[in-house]
Short mmCIF file of C-alpha atoms and ligand atoms in Angstrom, two decimals:
data_model
loop_
_atom_site.label_atom_id
_atom_site.label_comp_id
_atom_site.label_asym_id
_atom_site.label_seq_id
_atom_site.Cartn_x
_atom_site.Cartn_y
_atom_site.Cartn_z
CA MET Q 1122 -26.58 251.13 145.07
CA ALA Q 1123 -23.87 250.59 142.46
CA SER Q 1124 -22.14 253.87 141.83
CA THR Q 1125 -21.19 255.21 138.43
CA LEU Q 1126 -17.61 255.33 139.53
CA ALA Q 1127 -17.29 252.02 141.29
CA PRO Q 1128 -14.00 250.75 139.88
CA THR Q 1129 -14.39 247.80 137.58
CA PRO Q 1130 -11.47 245.39 137.21
CA LEU Q 1131 -10.64 245.17 133.52
CA GLU Q 1132 -8.80 242.42 131.72
CA HIS Q 1133 -6.40 244.92 130.25
CA PRO Q 1134 -6.43 248.35 131.84
CA LEU Q 1135 -6.20 250.30 128.63
CA ARG Q 1136 -7.78 248.16 125.94
CA SER Q 1137 -10.83 246.88 127.60
CA GLY Q 1138 -14.35 246.22 126.49
CA LEU Q 1139 -17.30 247.97 128.03
CA PRO Q 1140 -17.84 248.00 131.78
CA PRO Q 1141 -20.67 245.79 132.98
CA GLU Q 1142 -23.93 247.02 131.57
CA ARG Q 1143 -25.88 249.53 133.60
CA SER Q 1144 -29.34 249.85 132.26
CA ALA Q 1145 -32.34 251.84 133.32
CA PRO Q 1146 -35.44 250.37 134.92
CA PRO Q 1147 -38.75 250.91 133.11
CA CYS Q 1148 -39.83 254.53 133.43
CA ALA Q 1149 -41.53 257.46 131.76
CA LEU Q 1150 -39.46 260.54 131.01
CA VAL Q 1151 -41.59 263.69 131.01
CA ILE Q 1152 -39.82 266.66 129.43
CA PHE Q 1153 -41.24 270.11 130.17
CA GLY Q 1154 -39.99 272.37 127.41
CA ALA Q 1155 -40.14 269.61 124.79
CA SER Q 1156 -40.12 271.97 121.81
CA GLY Q 1157 -37.03 273.82 123.03
CA ASP Q 1158 -33.45 273.80 121.90
CA LEU Q 1159 -32.09 271.73 124.78
CA THR Q 1160 -34.54 268.89 124.10
CA ARG Q 1161 -33.65 268.80 120.40
CA ARG Q 1162 -29.92 269.27 120.75
CA LYS Q 1163 -29.04 267.33 123.85
CA LEU Q 1164 -31.81 265.48 125.68
CA MET Q 1165 -33.44 263.48 122.92
CA PRO Q 1166 -30.20 262.65 121.10
CA ALA Q 1167 -28.90 261.36 124.47
CA ILE Q 1168 -32.04 259.29 125.09
CA TYR Q 1169 -31.86 257.91 121.57
CA SER Q 1170 -28.19 256.93 122.05
CA LEU Q 1171 -29.12 255.19 125.31
CA ALA Q 1172 -31.86 253.28 123.47
CA ARG Q 1173 -29.41 252.34 120.71
CA ALA Q 1174 -26.96 251.08 123.32
CA GLN Q 1175 -29.80 249.06 124.89
CA ARG Q 1176 -29.51 250.92 128.15
CA LEU Q 1177 -33.24 251.67 128.35
CA ALA Q 1178 -35.96 249.24 129.38
CA PRO Q 1179 -38.04 248.05 126.40
CA SER Q 1180 -41.11 249.62 128.00
CA PHE Q 1181 -39.53 253.07 128.19
CA ALA Q 1182 -41.82 256.05 127.41
CA ILE Q 1183 -41.31 259.73 126.64
CA VAL Q 1184 -43.90 262.43 127.16
CA GLY Q 1185 -42.99 265.81 125.70
CA VAL Q 1186 -44.82 268.77 127.23
CA SER Q 1187 -44.74 272.28 125.84
CA ASN Q 1188 -46.86 275.21 124.81
CA SER Q 1189 -45.89 275.00 121.12
CA PRO Q 1190 -48.88 274.09 118.97
CA TRP Q 1191 -47.46 270.70 117.96
CA ASP Q 1192 -48.93 267.23 117.91
CA THR Q 1193 -47.14 263.95 118.52
CA GLU Q 1194 -46.28 263.57 114.81
CA ARG Q 1195 -44.61 266.97 114.72
CA PHE Q 1196 -42.76 266.20 117.95
CA ARG Q 1197 -41.43 262.98 116.44
CA ALA Q 1198 -40.38 264.73 113.23
CA GLU Q 1199 -38.56 267.51 115.10
CA ILE Q 1200 -36.77 265.04 117.31
CA ALA Q 1201 -35.74 262.81 114.39
CA ASP Q 1202 -34.26 265.87 112.74
CA GLY Q 1203 -32.51 266.87 115.99
CA ILE Q 1204 -31.01 263.40 116.40
CA ALA Q 1205 -29.70 263.40 112.83
CA THR Q 1206 -28.26 266.89 113.19
CA PHE Q 1207 -26.69 266.55 116.61
CA THR Q 1208 -25.49 262.95 116.62
CA GLY Q 1209 -24.21 263.27 113.07
CA THR Q 1210 -26.01 260.06 111.98
CA ALA Q 1211 -29.50 259.62 110.57
CA VAL Q 1212 -31.92 257.66 112.73
CA ASP Q 1213 -31.87 253.90 112.25
CA PRO Q 1214 -35.30 253.10 110.72
CA ASP Q 1215 -35.81 249.87 112.70
CA LEU Q 1216 -34.86 251.41 116.02
CA TRP Q 1217 -36.80 254.59 115.24
CA ARG Q 1218 -40.03 252.68 114.58
CA ASP Q 1219 -40.05 251.33 118.10
CA PHE Q 1220 -38.51 254.42 119.72
CA SER Q 1221 -40.90 256.92 118.15
CA ALA Q 1222 -43.89 254.76 119.08
CA ARG Q 1223 -42.92 255.41 122.70
CA MET Q 1224 -43.10 259.19 122.28
CA GLN Q 1225 -46.14 261.34 122.82
CA TYR Q 1226 -46.67 265.06 122.99
CA LEU Q 1227 -48.94 267.15 125.21
CA GLU Q 1228 -49.58 270.76 124.30
CA GLY Q 1229 -50.59 273.10 127.07
CA THR Q 1230 -49.89 276.17 129.14
CA PHE Q 1231 -47.60 275.45 132.07
CA GLU Q 1232 -49.79 277.50 134.42
CA ASP Q 1233 -52.93 275.54 133.50
CA PRO Q 1234 -53.97 272.81 135.98
CA ALA Q 1235 -55.82 271.01 133.18
CA LEU Q 1236 -52.47 270.26 131.53
CA TYR Q 1237 -51.39 268.31 134.60
CA GLN Q 1238 -54.71 266.42 134.69
CA ARG Q 1239 -54.04 265.31 131.12
CA LEU Q 1240 -50.47 264.45 132.03
CA GLY Q 1241 -51.73 262.37 134.94
CA GLN Q 1242 -54.03 260.49 132.60
CA ALA Q 1243 -51.25 259.95 130.08
CA LEU Q 1244 -48.97 258.56 132.80
CA ALA Q 1245 -51.72 256.35 134.16
CA GLY Q 1246 -52.06 254.87 130.67
CA LEU Q 1247 -48.39 253.87 130.64
CA THR Q 1248 -48.85 250.67 132.57
CA ALA Q 1249 -45.56 249.12 131.43
CA THR Q 1250 -43.37 251.79 133.03
CA SER Q 1251 -44.02 250.38 136.53
CA GLY Q 1252 -45.15 253.75 137.87
CA ASN Q 1253 -41.62 255.23 137.65
CA VAL Q 1254 -41.52 258.82 136.42
CA LEU Q 1255 -38.59 261.12 135.72
CA PHE Q 1256 -39.58 264.75 135.16
CA TYR Q 1257 -37.16 267.03 133.34
CA LEU Q 1258 -37.42 270.82 133.73
CA ALA Q 1259 -36.05 272.08 130.41
CA THR Q 1260 -38.21 275.20 130.26
CA SER Q 1261 -37.11 278.75 130.82
CA PRO Q 1262 -36.04 279.02 134.50
CA SER Q 1263 -38.89 281.39 135.37
CA LEU Q 1264 -41.27 278.46 134.80
CA PHE Q 1265 -39.50 276.01 137.14
CA PRO Q 1266 -41.55 277.05 140.23
CA VAL Q 1267 -44.77 277.08 138.19
CA VAL Q 1268 -44.33 273.52 136.92
CA VAL Q 1269 -43.21 272.25 140.32
CA GLU Q 1270 -46.19 273.77 142.09
CA GLN Q 1271 -48.63 272.38 139.54
CA LEU Q 1272 -47.08 268.91 139.77
CA GLY Q 1273 -47.65 269.05 143.51
CA ARG Q 1274 -51.26 270.20 143.15
CA ALA Q 1275 -51.97 267.42 140.70
CA HIS Q 1276 -50.34 264.89 143.09
CA LEU Q 1277 -47.88 263.86 140.40
CA HIS Q 1278 -44.87 264.48 142.64
CA ARG Q 1279 -45.13 261.14 144.45
CA ALA Q 1280 -45.24 257.71 142.93
CA LYS Q 1281 -48.36 255.72 143.64
CA PRO Q 1282 -47.40 252.94 146.05
CA GLY Q 1283 -47.90 249.42 144.86
CA GLU Q 1284 -47.55 250.26 141.16
CA GLY Q 1285 -43.93 249.19 140.88
CA GLU Q 1286 -42.43 246.02 139.50
CA ALA Q 1287 -42.63 243.05 141.82
CA GLY Q 1288 -40.54 243.83 144.88
CA HIS Q 1289 -39.83 247.47 143.87
CA GLU Q 1290 -41.64 250.56 145.03
CA PRO Q 1291 -42.11 253.01 142.16
CA TRP Q 1292 -40.27 256.32 142.22
CA THR Q 1293 -40.74 259.89 140.98
CA ARG Q 1294 -37.71 262.12 140.40
CA ILE Q 1295 -37.13 265.52 138.89
CA ILE Q 1296 -34.13 266.85 136.99
CA VAL Q 1297 -33.64 270.61 137.20
CA GLU Q 1298 -31.62 272.29 134.44
CA LYS Q 1299 -29.29 275.18 135.01
CA PRO Q 1300 -29.29 278.08 135.69
CA PHE Q 1301 -30.10 277.20 139.27
CA GLY Q 1302 -31.02 280.68 140.41
CA ARG Q 1303 -29.06 283.80 139.54
CA ASP Q 1304 -27.70 284.65 142.98
CA LEU Q 1305 -27.86 283.39 146.55
CA ASP Q 1306 -31.37 284.68 147.30
CA SER Q 1307 -32.94 283.30 144.15
CA ALA Q 1308 -31.19 279.92 144.57
CA ARG Q 1309 -32.47 279.67 148.14
CA LYS Q 1310 -35.95 280.58 147.01
CA LEU Q 1311 -35.87 277.99 144.25
CA ASN Q 1312 -34.68 275.34 146.71
CA GLN Q 1313 -37.57 276.23 149.02
CA GLN Q 1314 -40.06 276.02 146.16
CA LEU Q 1315 -38.71 272.63 145.15
CA HIS Q 1316 -38.67 271.35 148.73
CA GLN Q 1317 -42.30 272.35 149.23
CA VAL Q 1318 -43.20 269.66 146.73
CA PHE Q 1319 -40.29 267.23 146.36
CA ASP Q 1320 -37.91 265.67 148.86
CA GLU Q 1321 -34.25 266.47 148.29
CA GLU Q 1322 -33.61 262.80 147.36
CA GLN Q 1323 -36.00 263.21 144.44
CA ILE Q 1324 -34.22 266.30 143.05
CA TYR Q 1325 -31.39 266.03 140.51
CA ARG Q 1326 -29.78 269.40 139.72
CA ILE Q 1327 -27.88 268.84 136.53
CA ASP Q 1328 -24.52 270.31 135.51
CA HIS Q 1329 -23.48 268.61 132.31
CA TYR Q 1330 -19.76 269.11 133.05
CA LEU Q 1331 -20.07 266.46 135.75
CA GLY Q 1332 -21.21 263.98 133.13
CA LYS Q 1333 -18.13 264.47 130.97
CA GLU Q 1334 -15.90 261.41 131.02
CA THR Q 1335 -12.81 263.48 131.57
CA VAL Q 1336 -14.28 265.23 134.60
CA ARG Q 1337 -15.41 261.92 136.10
CA ASN Q 1338 -11.95 260.57 135.43
CA ILE Q 1339 -10.39 263.22 137.67
CA LEU Q 1340 -11.81 261.27 140.62
CA ILE Q 1341 -10.33 258.03 139.32
CA PHE Q 1342 -7.02 259.67 138.54
CA ARG Q 1343 -6.76 261.10 142.03
CA PHE Q 1344 -8.13 258.27 144.10
CA ALA Q 1345 -7.45 255.07 142.17
CA ASN Q 1346 -3.73 255.78 141.85
CA GLY Q 1347 -1.22 255.83 144.63
CA ILE Q 1348 1.32 258.31 143.35
CA PHE Q 1349 -0.61 261.53 142.79
CA GLU Q 1350 -2.48 262.07 146.04
CA PRO Q 1351 0.68 262.40 148.19
CA ILE Q 1352 1.83 265.37 146.10
CA TRP Q 1353 -1.65 266.90 145.65
CA ASN Q 1354 -1.16 269.67 148.19
CA ARG Q 1355 0.53 272.91 149.16
CA ARG Q 1356 3.95 271.30 149.68
CA TYR Q 1357 4.28 270.42 146.01
CA VAL Q 1358 1.73 272.48 144.08
CA ASP Q 1359 2.53 276.08 143.18
CA HIS Q 1360 -0.87 276.93 141.72
CA VAL Q 1361 -3.76 275.53 139.70
CA GLN Q 1362 -5.37 276.92 136.55
CA ILE Q 1363 -8.81 275.87 135.37
CA THR Q 1364 -9.65 277.07 131.88
CA VAL Q 1365 -12.85 276.70 129.91
CA ALA Q 1366 -12.29 278.61 126.68
CA GLU Q 1367 -14.78 278.74 123.84
CA SER Q 1368 -14.27 280.10 120.34
CA ILE Q 1369 -18.00 280.46 119.76
CA GLY Q 1370 -19.75 283.69 120.62
CA ILE Q 1371 -23.14 283.79 122.23
CA GLU Q 1372 -24.84 282.46 119.08
CA GLN Q 1373 -28.62 283.00 119.17
CA ARG Q 1374 -28.73 283.33 122.96
CA GLY Q 1375 -28.35 287.09 123.31
CA ARG Q 1376 -31.44 287.48 125.45
CA TYR Q 1377 -30.32 284.81 127.93
CA TYR Q 1378 -26.72 285.95 127.94
CA GLU Q 1379 -27.57 289.57 128.65
CA GLU Q 1380 -29.10 288.31 131.90
CA ALA Q 1381 -26.37 285.80 132.68
CA GLY Q 1382 -22.81 286.67 131.65
CA ALA Q 1383 -19.72 284.50 131.98
CA LEU Q 1384 -19.64 284.39 135.77
CA ARG Q 1385 -23.16 282.99 136.09
CA ASP Q 1386 -23.17 280.98 132.87
CA MET Q 1387 -19.88 279.13 133.31
CA ILE Q 1388 -17.88 279.92 136.45
CA ALA Q 1389 -20.63 279.64 139.06
CA ASN Q 1390 -21.49 276.15 137.89
CA HIS Q 1391 -19.22 274.24 135.49
CA LEU Q 1392 -15.89 275.59 136.73
CA MET Q 1393 -16.88 275.42 140.40
CA GLN Q 1394 -17.92 271.82 139.96
CA VAL Q 1395 -14.61 270.97 138.33
CA LEU Q 1396 -12.72 272.86 141.03
CA SER Q 1397 -14.49 270.95 143.78
CA ILE Q 1398 -13.53 267.61 142.24
CA VAL Q 1399 -9.92 268.67 141.70
CA ALA Q 1400 -9.43 269.99 145.21
CA MET Q 1401 -11.75 268.09 147.56
CA GLU Q 1402 -10.60 265.63 150.19
CA ALA Q 1403 -10.99 261.91 149.56
CA PRO Q 1404 -14.57 260.88 150.24
CA VAL Q 1405 -15.02 257.92 152.57
CA ARG Q 1406 -16.82 255.99 149.82
CA PHE Q 1407 -17.65 256.48 146.17
CA ALA Q 1408 -21.29 257.15 146.74
CA ALA Q 1409 -23.51 260.20 146.34
CA THR Q 1410 -23.57 261.43 149.94
CA PRO Q 1411 -19.87 261.21 150.83
CA VAL Q 1412 -18.76 262.65 147.48
CA ARG Q 1413 -21.24 265.51 147.69
CA ASP Q 1414 -20.32 266.17 151.32
CA GLU Q 1415 -16.67 266.63 150.34
CA LYS Q 1416 -17.50 268.88 147.41
CA VAL Q 1417 -19.62 271.19 149.54
CA LYS Q 1418 -16.96 271.25 152.25
CA LEU Q 1419 -14.41 272.34 149.68
CA ILE Q 1420 -16.54 275.18 148.31
CA ARG Q 1421 -17.24 276.35 151.85
CA SER Q 1422 -13.54 276.47 152.61
CA ILE Q 1423 -12.88 278.99 149.84
CA LYS Q 1424 -11.95 282.36 151.28
CA PRO Q 1425 -14.80 284.84 150.71
CA LEU Q 1426 -14.11 287.27 147.90
CA ALA Q 1427 -13.35 290.85 148.98
CA ALA Q 1428 -16.26 292.43 150.75
CA SER Q 1429 -15.52 296.07 150.14
CA ASN Q 1430 -16.36 298.80 147.73
CA ASP Q 1431 -12.77 299.29 146.76
CA PRO Q 1432 -12.27 298.33 143.10
CA ALA Q 1433 -8.57 297.73 143.77
CA ALA Q 1434 -9.46 295.10 146.38
CA TRP Q 1435 -11.77 293.33 143.96
CA ALA Q 1436 -9.23 293.52 141.16
CA ARG Q 1437 -7.02 291.15 143.15
CA TYR Q 1438 -9.76 288.51 142.97
CA ALA Q 1439 -11.49 288.98 139.66
CA VAL Q 1440 -11.20 290.29 136.12
CA ARG Q 1441 -13.98 290.67 133.58
CA GLY Q 1442 -14.01 291.29 129.86
CA GLN Q 1443 -16.21 291.64 126.84
CA TYR Q 1444 -15.23 290.76 123.29
CA GLY Q 1445 -15.16 293.30 120.51
CA PRO Q 1446 -14.96 292.49 116.80
CA GLY Q 1447 -12.09 290.30 115.69
CA PHE Q 1448 -11.17 287.12 113.85
CA ILE Q 1449 -11.84 283.48 114.65
CA SER Q 1450 -10.02 280.94 112.48
CA GLY Q 1451 -9.19 283.74 110.05
CA LYS Q 1452 -12.81 284.83 109.61
CA PRO Q 1453 -14.10 288.21 110.80
CA VAL Q 1454 -16.68 288.09 113.59
CA VAL Q 1455 -18.72 290.83 115.22
CA GLY Q 1456 -18.29 292.08 118.76
CA TYR Q 1457 -20.66 291.15 121.58
CA ARG Q 1458 -22.52 294.46 121.37
CA GLU Q 1459 -23.32 293.77 117.71
CA GLU Q 1460 -24.78 290.30 118.41
CA PRO Q 1461 -28.56 289.85 118.05
CA ASN Q 1462 -30.64 290.82 121.11
CA VAL Q 1463 -27.71 292.48 122.86
CA ALA Q 1464 -27.79 296.12 123.96
CA ARG Q 1465 -25.43 298.32 121.96
CA ASP Q 1466 -23.97 299.61 125.22
CA SER Q 1467 -24.14 296.30 127.09
CA THR Q 1468 -21.84 295.92 130.08
CA ARG Q 1469 -22.37 292.17 130.31
CA GLU Q 1470 -19.12 290.22 130.69
CA THR Q 1471 -18.26 287.49 128.20
CA TYR Q 1472 -15.01 286.67 130.00
CA ALA Q 1473 -14.34 286.21 133.69
CA ALA Q 1474 -11.30 285.16 135.67
CA LEU Q 1475 -11.13 284.53 139.41
CA ARG Q 1476 -8.37 283.95 141.90
CA LEU Q 1477 -9.52 281.74 144.71
CA GLU Q 1478 -7.83 280.69 147.92
CA ILE Q 1479 -8.85 277.53 149.68
CA GLU Q 1480 -8.44 277.86 153.39
CA ASN Q 1481 -7.61 274.39 154.60
CA TRP Q 1482 -4.52 272.39 155.52
CA ARG Q 1483 -4.11 270.91 152.07
CA TRP Q 1484 -4.29 274.11 150.02
CA ALA Q 1485 -3.47 277.12 152.22
CA GLY Q 1486 -1.39 279.54 150.13
CA VAL Q 1487 -2.01 277.82 146.76
CA PRO Q 1488 -3.94 280.10 144.39
CA PHE Q 1489 -6.56 278.58 142.12
CA TYR Q 1490 -7.11 280.64 138.97
CA LEU Q 1491 -10.31 280.07 137.05
CA ARG Q 1492 -11.09 281.60 133.67
CA SER Q 1493 -13.75 281.23 131.05
CA GLY Q 1494 -14.62 283.25 127.99
CA LYS Q 1495 -16.41 283.36 124.68
CA ARG Q 1496 -14.64 284.13 121.42
CA LEU Q 1497 -11.25 283.04 122.66
CA PRO Q 1498 -8.90 281.59 120.04
CA LYS Q 1499 -10.00 277.99 120.52
CA ARG Q 1500 -12.32 275.63 122.33
CA VAL Q 1501 -10.35 274.07 125.11
CA SER Q 1502 -11.14 273.04 128.68
CA GLU Q 1503 -8.40 271.89 130.98
CA VAL Q 1504 -7.11 271.76 134.52
CA ALA Q 1505 -3.40 272.50 134.89
CA ILE Q 1506 -1.62 271.71 138.14
CA ARG Q 1507 1.67 273.53 138.21
CA PHE Q 1508 4.15 272.09 140.66
CA LYS Q 1509 6.85 273.95 142.53
CA SER Q 1510 10.28 274.28 140.98
CA PRO Q 1511 13.11 272.11 142.33
CA PRO Q 1512 14.36 273.61 145.59
CA TYR Q 1513 17.99 273.72 144.43
CA LEU Q 1514 19.66 273.48 141.02
CA MET Q 1515 23.04 271.83 141.01
CA PHE Q 1516 23.74 272.22 137.28
CA ASP Q 1517 26.50 274.65 136.36
CA ASN Q 1518 25.40 277.36 133.92
CA LEU Q 1519 21.72 276.61 134.41
CA GLY Q 1520 19.68 279.10 136.35
CA ALA Q 1521 16.14 278.68 137.59
CA GLU Q 1522 14.92 280.45 134.43
CA ALA Q 1523 16.23 277.55 132.34
CA ILE Q 1524 13.88 275.15 134.08
CA ASP Q 1525 10.17 274.86 133.42
CA ALA Q 1526 8.26 273.61 136.42
CA ASN Q 1527 6.41 270.31 136.11
CA VAL Q 1528 2.83 270.70 134.93
CA LEU Q 1529 0.14 268.08 135.01
CA VAL Q 1530 -2.60 268.90 132.54
CA MET Q 1531 -5.97 267.18 132.58
CA ARG Q 1532 -7.53 267.92 129.22
CA ILE Q 1533 -11.31 267.91 129.54
CA GLN Q 1534 -11.95 268.66 125.87
CA PRO Q 1535 -11.12 268.38 123.03
CA ASP Q 1536 -8.18 265.95 122.64
CA GLU Q 1537 -9.21 264.41 125.95
CA GLY Q 1538 -6.32 263.10 127.99
CA ILE Q 1539 -3.71 263.80 130.62
CA SER Q 1540 -0.13 264.92 130.21
CA LEU Q 1541 2.76 265.49 132.54
CA ARG Q 1542 5.47 267.91 131.53
CA PHE Q 1543 8.97 267.41 132.85
CA GLU Q 1544 12.49 268.45 131.98
CA ALA Q 1545 14.72 266.23 129.84
CA LYS Q 1546 18.27 266.54 128.65
CA VAL Q 1547 18.58 267.41 124.97
CA PRO Q 1548 20.88 264.74 123.45
CA GLY Q 1549 24.39 266.09 122.82
CA THR Q 1550 27.53 267.00 124.62
CA ASP Q 1551 26.16 270.30 125.90
CA MET Q 1552 24.06 270.42 129.00
CA ARG Q 1553 20.79 271.69 127.57
CA LEU Q 1554 17.35 270.96 128.92
CA ARG Q 1555 13.96 270.96 127.30
CA PRO Q 1556 10.49 270.20 128.62
CA VAL Q 1557 8.87 267.06 127.23
CA ASN Q 1558 5.48 265.45 127.83
CA MET Q 1559 4.26 262.07 128.97
CA ASP Q 1560 0.90 261.87 127.34
CA PHE Q 1561 -2.26 259.82 127.72
CA HIS Q 1562 -4.95 260.16 125.03
CA TYR Q 1563 -8.37 258.66 125.59
CA GLY Q 1564 -8.86 258.13 121.86
CA SER Q 1565 -5.78 256.00 121.24
CA SER Q 1566 -5.74 254.23 124.61
CA PHE Q 1567 -9.33 253.06 124.69
CA GLY Q 1568 -10.56 253.34 121.11
CA GLU Q 1569 -14.10 253.65 122.51
CA PRO Q 1570 -16.31 256.63 121.73
CA GLN Q 1571 -17.15 258.56 124.87
CA PRO Q 1572 -20.80 258.86 125.82
CA GLU Q 1573 -22.25 262.35 125.75
CA ALA Q 1574 -22.50 263.91 129.20
CA TYR Q 1575 -26.30 263.95 129.04
CA GLU Q 1576 -26.39 260.20 128.37
CA THR Q 1577 -24.43 259.49 131.52
CA LEU Q 1578 -26.48 261.85 133.63
CA LEU Q 1579 -29.90 260.79 132.37
CA LEU Q 1580 -29.01 257.16 132.97
CA ASP Q 1581 -27.75 257.98 136.47
CA ALA Q 1582 -30.98 259.80 137.32
CA MET Q 1583 -33.02 256.82 136.13
CA LEU Q 1584 -30.88 254.58 138.28
CA GLY Q 1585 -31.24 256.88 141.29
CA ASP Q 1586 -27.52 257.67 141.46
CA GLY Q 1587 -27.20 261.32 142.50
CA MET Q 1588 -23.41 261.46 142.82
CA LEU Q 1589 -22.92 263.57 139.70
CA PHE Q 1590 -25.73 266.02 140.52
CA ALA Q 1591 -25.57 269.11 142.70
CA ARG Q 1592 -27.21 268.97 146.09
CA TYR Q 1593 -29.09 272.05 147.38
CA ASP Q 1594 -26.21 273.02 149.68
CA MET Q 1595 -23.69 272.91 146.82
CA ALA Q 1596 -25.81 275.29 144.75
CA GLU Q 1597 -26.20 277.65 147.69
CA SER Q 1598 -22.52 277.53 148.69
CA VAL Q 1599 -21.41 278.47 145.19
CA TRP Q 1600 -23.82 281.41 145.11
CA ALA Q 1601 -22.75 282.46 148.61
CA LEU Q 1602 -19.22 282.75 147.26
CA THR Q 1603 -19.99 284.46 143.96
CA THR Q 1604 -22.92 286.74 144.81
CA PRO Q 1605 -20.81 289.53 146.40
CA LEU Q 1606 -18.75 289.72 143.20
CA LEU Q 1607 -21.85 289.73 141.00
CA GLU Q 1608 -23.26 292.55 143.09
CA PHE Q 1609 -20.05 294.54 142.98
CA TRP Q 1610 -19.86 294.16 139.20
CA GLU Q 1611 -23.50 295.18 138.75
CA ALA Q 1612 -22.99 298.25 140.93
CA ASN Q 1613 -19.76 299.26 139.17
CA PRO Q 1614 -20.26 298.98 135.42
CA PRO Q 1615 -17.01 298.61 133.47
CA LYS Q 1616 -15.81 301.64 131.58
CA ASP Q 1617 -13.48 299.88 129.16
CA PHE Q 1618 -15.79 297.37 127.41
CA PRO Q 1619 -15.19 295.88 124.90
CA ASN Q 1620 -11.72 295.17 126.20
CA TYR Q 1621 -10.58 292.18 124.19
CA ALA Q 1622 -10.72 291.37 120.51
CA ALA Q 1623 -12.56 288.23 119.43
CA GLY Q 1624 -9.87 285.63 118.79
CA SER Q 1625 -7.53 286.87 121.52
CA TRP Q 1626 -6.94 285.28 124.93
CA GLY Q 1627 -9.01 287.81 126.85
CA PRO Q 1628 -8.41 291.26 128.32
CA LYS Q 1629 -4.94 292.56 129.08
CA ALA Q 1630 -6.00 292.92 132.70
CA ALA Q 1631 -6.28 289.12 132.91
CA ASP Q 1632 -2.59 288.76 132.05
CA GLU Q 1633 -1.67 291.44 134.56
CA PHE Q 1634 -3.78 289.63 137.12
CA LEU Q 1635 -1.29 286.75 137.11
CA ALA Q 1636 1.80 288.74 136.20
CA ARG Q 1637 1.37 290.64 139.47
CA GLU Q 1638 2.15 287.38 141.22
CA GLY Q 1639 4.99 286.40 138.90
CA ARG Q 1640 2.82 283.89 137.03
CA GLU Q 1641 1.25 283.59 133.60
CA TRP Q 1642 -1.70 281.89 132.00
CA ARG Q 1643 -0.98 278.75 130.09
CA ARG Q 1644 -1.52 278.93 126.36
CA PRO Q 1645 -3.34 275.63 125.86
C1 BG6 S 2763 -23.52 275.81 128.81
C2 BG6 S 2763 -23.43 277.32 128.69
O1 BG6 S 2763 -23.91 275.45 130.10
O2 BG6 S 2763 -22.25 275.25 128.52
C3 BG6 S 2763 -22.95 277.71 127.32
O3 BG6 S 2763 -24.71 277.88 128.94
C4 BG6 S 2763 -21.66 277.01 126.96
O4 BG6 S 2763 -22.78 279.11 127.23
C5 BG6 S 2763 -21.78 275.50 127.21
O5 BG6 S 2763 -21.36 277.26 125.60
C6 BG6 S 2763 -20.43 274.83 127.06
O6 BG6 S 2763 -20.60 273.44 127.13
P1 BG6 S 2763 -19.56 272.46 126.42
O7 BG6 S 2763 -20.01 271.10 126.82
O8 BG6 S 2763 -19.69 272.73 124.94
O9 BG6 S 2763 -18.20 272.83 126.94
#
């Protein structure tokens, strides 16, 4: 199967046209949770963009399923509004006529077997989709097992043989949204529930960070260039920082966030996925199994976080924080405890930082620092590889403190690109040095808009390419690593929350966390 990342020779490496078209086979997309926020904000705008880019088969169909008392007309109107709001452009009337005709809505209770009978009938009526069905679990996570079980009971979990296009057997797949469990036990249980009905090959656990162009490009950067891989190891790298900072608060998601917190919401999925791509060994091929094997191997080689009840031991591995009132872009904002649906004495963390050690030959002794927080001064996600300082400085009057170590920064968003910082001589008769940057910007180099992560991932799932989705063992390995910390934090509520002001770079303890080792966080 052609992989998403199979390198494509381009006429000019930087100013190319589109890669060869990848387009989806005919299929029906069935969205459970069709009246929810994710469908309106992300899924349907992504599907619409794929249709506009002619990446969908003309006989494509969408079935929205939810318990909201809507009909198909209402579903269409809500989605049209969502597309206009979240793509920033009103729907194209010609395209919309055809697109909306392919949409239908089924109202029902997820626990009710009759809903699945009606769904079966609706799918049977879609003769042009060749029997291919992609289910999408966009409901609240507590309903995932319910929907999966009912799909199995209604025999909708397997394609009916012989219904496919000539020469192709039809397929049935299921995309599972995050959060994938809330700790190791619940993730294992969810995997079991899924495996009782679906084969692992049918299951696509989505993490939208893996669909971001800049994250996918880390693989290309590392493995399609000859000069970086030889220095991508403990001999040359001092440490690595992975930052996902957000200036937004928790918006209207207080109820969800009170259950989740920064470690579950961001670190245990998005940042761990990015880490695995940054640090894994070269896969034998760019295909789903070898890439996912390497990622899991990497997560399993991370040293377990302290298993003790000693807060001082844990403090060497992790810091947590919660924002209080403050200012974002000059405007006052409330603290976490004043947000809607948040307990006034909540101890939920909105900031988390981890120090991880990877125990293998490539990375032994190189700390990986991960941090993510809400209400930080700006929205920025990046990976910074800080190299070791030169072993010896031969310049008179210049001490080690005059030299900034080389830093390679992969900017995931915004201002997507890659830069390498190195020392240069300031022009003049004095010997003065200053760091300068070699910079690559996606925008100016390619001049192509980047697809939204959900577009890439939905198209991959329709094409049966699971490389950018998490396998069951990845989900479980991440929870195996993070669950002891979650448990320690739950058992030892913080006494100093809120401990950072909205609009600051997180708690003081996070700076001390690195300062203890003679390092500091980058200010992106
Ligand atoms: C989601 C989290 O998975 O990712 C949110 O639940 C977070 O809390 C979002 O805001 C960040 O995604 P992005 O693509 O805006 O960086």
